[in-house]
Amino acid sequence: MTSPDGAPISLGTLAGGQTMHFDFSTMSSPDRYRLMASAITPRPIAWVTSQSATGTRNAAPYSFFNMMGAAPPIVAIGMMRRPDGTHKDSAQNILDTREFVVNLVGEPDAQAMNLTCIDAPPDIDEITLAGLDTAASIAIAPPRITSAPVAMECRVYQTVEIGTTTLVIGEVLHFHVRDEFYDPATRRLDTPAMRLIGRVHGSGFYARGTDLFELNRPVWTDPA
């Protein structure tokens, strides 16, 4: 059996009569991607702004992204290469300059973020193409997007080439929050007010963070 793109796939088999089992070692990369990206959701979006060594700006969203620690403050982004094996513009800029900004995406910026997914040539400035306003960063060259609720100036801590993915581990140098989302008295962010969106299944589906529930973390009490 083949997938729509002609690649061979492994049919799922029933494990224990209740769940489907897929042997990833026998499946094509696109089919593994479809399963993982449809199941590991919602995923936060790193709207990465970067700048080439010659000064051309770039913006692109990445949903293989998350916070990985606070001491040091670390974020990680998985950046897949093009089918021919070359790096896309954001990854190449980061490898060349070691600098980037992670902007988080509020729902009002959804359309602009989606526009920056475009497969434009390297000399195209997606920031200008999407009509985005920017502000200068404090410690690095790439600018931050001013409409983003949060923007993190990052410097590369480490990069790892894994198969067709460039794993970028960045250390957060400066953390910018729009005034209306931060309460100095409590030192807390108003996360719901940011209206952040995340990626879910399929090629174009996103999620809002509006349907929330809370569970208090349990505390162990010795029964003795």
C-alpha atoms as one frame of an Amber mdcrd trajectory, in Angstrom:
protein
   0.000   0.000   0.000   1.225   3.518  -0.732   0.443   6.958   0.659  -0.997
   9.746  -1.559   2.526  10.902  -2.358   3.468   7.408  -3.570   5.632   6.463
  -0.584   5.201   2.981   0.887   3.509   2.861   4.261   3.171   0.282   6.975
  -0.398  -0.663   7.784  -1.237  -0.331  11.451  -1.813  -3.582  13.290  -3.969
  -4.215  16.301  -2.007  -4.514  19.525  -3.825  -6.431  22.204  -6.998  -6.161
  20.134  -7.587  -2.570  21.237  -5.076  -0.140  19.705  -3.380   0.308  16.343
   0.383  -0.210  16.252   2.661   1.426  13.674   6.239   0.270  13.157   8.024
   3.549  12.426  11.096   1.724  11.114   9.043   0.571   8.097   7.243   3.855
   7.378   8.119   6.864   5.263   9.034  10.155   6.893   5.859  11.936   5.661
   3.656   9.237   7.197   5.505   9.345  10.506   5.102  13.125  10.433   1.336
  12.887   9.885   0.856  10.595  12.860   3.069  12.546  15.256   1.852  16.018
  14.253  -1.774  14.919  14.563  -1.274  13.422  18.015   1.216  15.728  19.744
  -1.042  18.746  20.120  -1.536  21.542  20.847   1.950  22.822  20.115   3.062
  26.398  20.900   4.310  28.442  17.969   7.732  30.060  17.823   7.347  32.916
  15.354  11.052  33.272  14.672  12.590  36.502  13.452  16.151  36.240  12.230
  18.579  38.138  10.057  21.083  36.944   7.481  24.771  37.762   7.674  24.147
  40.419   5.000  21.205  41.996   6.873  18.131  40.486   5.172  15.386  39.964
   7.735  13.237  36.855   7.938  10.143  35.730   9.844   8.723  32.207   9.946
   6.612  30.135  12.365   7.746  26.833  13.876   5.551  24.584  16.008   8.221
  22.042  16.923   9.047  24.319  19.840   8.983  24.556  23.617  10.652  25.751
  26.801  13.214  23.274  28.090  14.502  24.855  31.303  15.018  28.034  33.316
  18.563  27.675  34.705  19.799  28.590  32.136  16.635  29.774  30.370  16.484
  27.453  27.369  14.117  27.042  24.423  14.357  24.428  21.675  13.132  24.552
  18.081  13.125  21.750  15.529  13.710  23.121  12.020  13.253  20.688   9.141
  15.354  21.015   6.004  14.083  21.348   2.453  13.572  18.160   0.407  16.957
  18.747  -1.261  18.663  18.769   2.144  19.449  22.498   2.311  18.545  24.621
   5.306  15.566  26.932   5.135  16.181  30.651   5.592  15.564  30.838   9.363
  17.844  27.906  10.141  20.588  29.187   7.842  20.411  32.650   9.403  20.615
  31.196  12.897  23.537  28.947  12.001  25.374  31.893  10.423  24.693  34.573
  13.064  23.838  32.572  16.236  20.962  34.998  16.990  17.165  34.919  16.756
  13.974  36.124  18.425  11.101  33.865  19.432   7.868  35.847  19.179   4.716
  34.201  20.550   1.572  34.382  18.428  -1.644  35.984  19.654  -4.812  35.342
  17.679  -4.873  38.887  16.190  -1.583  38.017  14.440  -2.776  34.661  13.069
  -3.195  35.816   9.465   0.157  37.616   9.404   1.874  34.601  10.954   0.336
  32.333   8.338   1.535  34.622   5.544   5.115  34.268   6.774   4.864  30.494
   6.116   5.235  31.354   2.433   8.090  29.701   0.523   9.562  33.007  -0.572
  13.110  33.321  -1.968  15.889  34.103   0.561  16.080  37.765  -0.486  12.431
  38.426   0.485  11.809  40.139   3.818   8.711  38.384   5.207   8.414  41.010
   7.932   7.777  43.669   5.306   5.660  41.286   3.222   3.310  40.708   6.170
   3.210  44.399   7.125   4.594  43.783  10.608   5.857  46.498  12.908   9.105
  45.725  14.690  11.290  47.114  17.446  15.025  46.808  17.861  16.284  44.074
  20.132  18.572  44.957  23.033  21.384  42.429  22.656  21.055  40.972  19.152
  20.544  42.152  15.572  17.207  40.527  14.609  14.196  42.674  15.558  11.184
  41.600  17.602   7.569  41.854  16.425   5.861  44.578  18.450   2.359  43.091
  18.216   3.535  39.804  19.759   2.438  39.464  23.401   5.875  38.064  24.295
   9.208  38.174  22.489  12.394  36.428  23.598  15.809  37.497  22.384  17.895
  34.350  22.032  21.474  33.391  21.339  22.356  29.898  20.172  23.404  27.623
  23.032  23.836  24.576  20.823  22.708  23.193  17.474  22.389  19.519  16.655
  21.877  18.033  13.191  19.575  15.014  13.529  18.587  13.406  10.240  16.598
  15.991   8.295  16.106  18.236  11.346  18.260  21.012  12.756  17.626  21.188
  16.505  18.300  24.738  17.688  18.750  25.203  21.428  18.676  28.859  22.364
  19.422  30.714  25.587  16.956  33.510  26.327  18.838  36.757  26.934  15.950
  39.230  27.190  12.228  38.596  27.714   9.815  41.267  26.416   6.162  41.387
  27.517   3.618  43.926  26.365   2.585  46.109  29.306  -1.072  45.095  29.321
  -0.172  41.449  29.962   2.051  41.927  33.034   1.068  42.800  36.602   4.048
  44.310  38.463   2.335  43.827  41.825   2.042  40.047  41.467   4.874  39.624
  38.935   2.569  37.411  36.905   1.481  37.350  33.292  -2.177  37.468  32.283
  -1.819  34.467  30.001  -5.499  34.155  28.975  -5.507  37.792  27.861  -2.664
  37.103  25.433  -5.006  34.928  23.307  -2.115  32.713  22.267  -2.764  30.146
  19.562  -1.182  26.745  18.963  -0.866  24.241  16.140  -2.937  21.089  16.055
  -3.660  18.449  13.390  -3.756  18.779   9.624  -2.070  21.300   7.395  -3.898
  24.387   8.592  -5.646  23.869  11.940  -4.936  25.962  15.026  -6.233  25.986
  18.602  -7.233  28.757  20.963  -6.371  28.503  24.643  -9.847  29.464  25.812
 -11.338  26.141  26.966  -9.384  25.695  30.190  -9.670  23.645  33.358  -7.499
  23.630  36.483  -6.096  20.772  38.569  -4.179  21.489  41.754  -0.952  19.548
  42.053  -1.235  16.906  44.781   1.057  16.933  47.822   2.286  13.663  49.243
   1.313  12.951  52.849   3.053  10.048  54.582   0.260   7.710  55.715   2.386
   6.678  58.704
